[in-house]
PDB file of C-alpha atoms in Angstrom:
ATOM      1  CA  MET Z   1      70.318 101.307 -19.879  1.00  0.00           C
ATOM      2  CA  GLN Z   2      69.139  98.919 -17.175  1.00  0.00           C
ATOM      3  CA  ARG Z   3      65.444  98.256 -16.885  1.00  0.00           C
ATOM      4  CA  LYS Z   4      63.494  96.346 -14.272  1.00  0.00           C
ATOM      5  CA  ALA Z   5      60.038  94.877 -13.976  1.00  0.00           C
ATOM      6  CA  ASP Z   6      57.390  97.256 -12.658  1.00  0.00           C
ATOM      7  CA  THR Z   7      56.749  94.876  -9.749  1.00  0.00           C
ATOM      8  CA  ALA Z   8      60.443  94.559  -8.817  1.00  0.00           C
ATOM      9  CA  LYS Z   9      61.754  96.030  -5.575  1.00  0.00           C
ATOM     10  CA  PRO Z  10      65.419  96.348  -4.594  1.00  0.00           C
ATOM     11  CA  ILE Z  11      66.614  94.049  -1.829  1.00  0.00           C
ATOM     12  CA  HIS Z  12      68.687  95.978   0.695  1.00  0.00           C
ATOM     13  CA  GLY Z  13      71.575  94.582   2.712  1.00  0.00           C
ATOM     14  CA  LEU Z  14      72.841  92.041   0.158  1.00  0.00           C
ATOM     15  CA  GLY Z  15      74.717  94.322  -2.213  1.00  0.00           C
ATOM     16  CA  SER Z  16      73.610  96.368  -5.175  1.00  0.00           C
ATOM     17  CA  GLY Z  17      71.765  95.032  -8.181  1.00  0.00           C
ATOM     18  CA  LEU Z  18      69.459  92.577  -6.412  1.00  0.00           C
ATOM     19  CA  PHE Z  19      65.724  92.776  -6.939  1.00  0.00           C
ATOM     20  CA  GLU Z  20      62.734  90.819  -5.725  1.00  0.00           C
ATOM     21  CA  VAL Z  21      59.557  90.286  -7.710  1.00  0.00           C
ATOM     22  CA  ALA Z  22      56.496  89.473  -5.630  1.00  0.00           C
ATOM     23  CA  LEU Z  23      53.538  87.884  -7.388  1.00  0.00           C
ATOM     24  CA  ALA Z  24      50.161  86.661  -6.227  1.00  0.00           C
ATOM     25  CA  TYR Z  25      48.554  83.685  -7.960  1.00  0.00           C
ATOM     26  CA  ARG Z  26      45.353  81.949  -6.900  1.00  0.00           C
ATOM     27  CA  GLY Z  27      45.611  83.200  -3.352  1.00  0.00           C
ATOM     28  CA  ASN Z  28      49.277  82.245  -2.943  1.00  0.00           C
ATOM     29  CA  ALA Z  29      52.324  84.504  -2.746  1.00  0.00           C
ATOM     30  CA  PHE Z  30      55.439  83.811  -4.801  1.00  0.00           C
ATOM     31  CA  ARG Z  31      58.836  85.522  -4.847  1.00  0.00           C
ATOM     32  CA  ALA Z  32      61.668  85.526  -7.372  1.00  0.00           C
ATOM     33  CA  VAL Z  33      65.018  87.133  -6.586  1.00  0.00           C
ATOM     34  CA  TYR Z  34      67.238  88.164  -9.441  1.00  0.00           C
ATOM     35  CA  ALA Z  35      70.499  90.031  -9.950  1.00  0.00           C
ATOM     36  CA  VAL Z  36      70.952  92.368 -12.890  1.00  0.00           C
ATOM     37  CA  GLN Z  37      74.514  93.658 -12.478  1.00  0.00           C
ATOM     38  CA  LEU Z  38      76.557  90.554 -13.210  1.00  0.00           C
ATOM     39  CA  ASP Z  39      78.044  91.212 -16.623  1.00  0.00           C
ATOM     40  CA  GLU Z  40      75.217  91.671 -19.136  1.00  0.00           C
ATOM     41  CA  ASP Z  41      73.291  88.639 -17.936  1.00  0.00           C
ATOM     42  CA  VAL Z  42      70.247  88.416 -15.713  1.00  0.00           C
ATOM     43  CA  TRP Z  43      70.505  85.617 -13.184  1.00  0.00           C
ATOM     44  CA  VAL Z  44      67.550  84.279 -11.203  1.00  0.00           C
ATOM     45  CA  VAL Z  45      69.162  83.177  -7.959  1.00  0.00           C
ATOM     46  CA  HIS Z  46      66.099  81.995  -6.051  1.00  0.00           C
ATOM     47  CA  ALA Z  47      62.355  81.589  -6.461  1.00  0.00           C
ATOM     48  CA  PHE Z  48      59.946  80.289  -3.846  1.00  0.00           C
ATOM     49  CA  GLN Z  49      56.376  80.210  -2.627  1.00  0.00           C
ATOM     50  CA  LYS Z  50      55.982  82.400   0.428  1.00  0.00           C
ATOM     51  CA  LYS Z  51      54.022  80.531   3.053  1.00  0.00           C
ATOM     52  CA  SER Z  52      54.459  82.795   6.058  1.00  0.00           C
ATOM     53  CA  THR Z  53      51.283  84.099   7.609  1.00  0.00           C
ATOM     54  CA  LYS Z  54      53.231  86.750   9.564  1.00  0.00           C
ATOM     55  CA  GLY Z  55      53.325  89.795   7.323  1.00  0.00           C
ATOM     56  CA  ILE Z  56      55.100  90.477   4.057  1.00  0.00           C
ATOM     57  CA  ARG Z  57      58.731  90.230   5.141  1.00  0.00           C
ATOM     58  CA  THR Z  58      60.836  87.623   3.345  1.00  0.00           C
ATOM     59  CA  PRO Z  59      61.866  84.904   5.846  1.00  0.00           C
ATOM     60  CA  LYS Z  60      65.474  84.957   7.080  1.00  0.00           C
ATOM     61  CA  HIS Z  61      66.288  81.453   5.808  1.00  0.00           C
ATOM     62  CA  GLU Z  62      65.271  82.544   2.293  1.00  0.00           C
ATOM     63  CA  ILE Z  63      67.523  85.635   2.515  1.00  0.00           C
ATOM     64  CA  ASP Z  64      70.392  83.439   3.765  1.00  0.00           C
ATOM     65  CA  LEU Z  65      69.920  81.140   0.776  1.00  0.00           C
ATOM     66  CA  VAL Z  66      69.990  84.124  -1.606  1.00  0.00           C
ATOM     67  CA  ARG Z  67      73.188  85.417   0.051  1.00  0.00           C
ATOM     68  CA  ASP Z  68      74.862  82.009  -0.346  1.00  0.00           C
ATOM     69  CA  ARG Z  69      73.816  81.664  -3.988  1.00  0.00           C
ATOM     70  CA  ILE Z  70      75.006  85.187  -4.866  1.00  0.00           C
ATOM     71  CA  ASN Z  71      78.402  84.439  -3.320  1.00  0.00           C
ATOM     72  CA  ARG Z  72      78.673  81.158  -5.251  1.00  0.00           C
ATOM     73  CA  LEU Z  73      77.594  82.853  -8.484  1.00  0.00           C
ATOM     74  CA  LYS Z  74      80.218  85.584  -8.098  1.00  0.00           C
ATOM     75  CA  GLN Z  75      82.916  82.945  -7.492  1.00  0.00           C
ATOM     76  CA  MET Z  76      81.781  80.987 -10.530  1.00  0.00           C
ATOM     77  CA  LEU Z  77      81.925  84.080 -12.780  1.00  0.00           C
ATOM     78  CA  GLN Z  78      85.463  85.097 -11.750  1.00  0.00           C
TER      79      GLN Z  78
END
């Protein structure tokens, strides 16, 4: 049975099994993106401090980096 953190939300548009955890710490916003459906392992593919002052959406360049890292991870695990 797969379980996820209570604060995790699925990321849409990058394939299944990707989740984002959003955390606030001392007035700052942090994000960690992890994949849970690659074998039995949990892989953290990206973590960053969100600095955008324009809403809650994850910036495009961060999503592009996640997409690239997921593709490289899948190739590595083949």
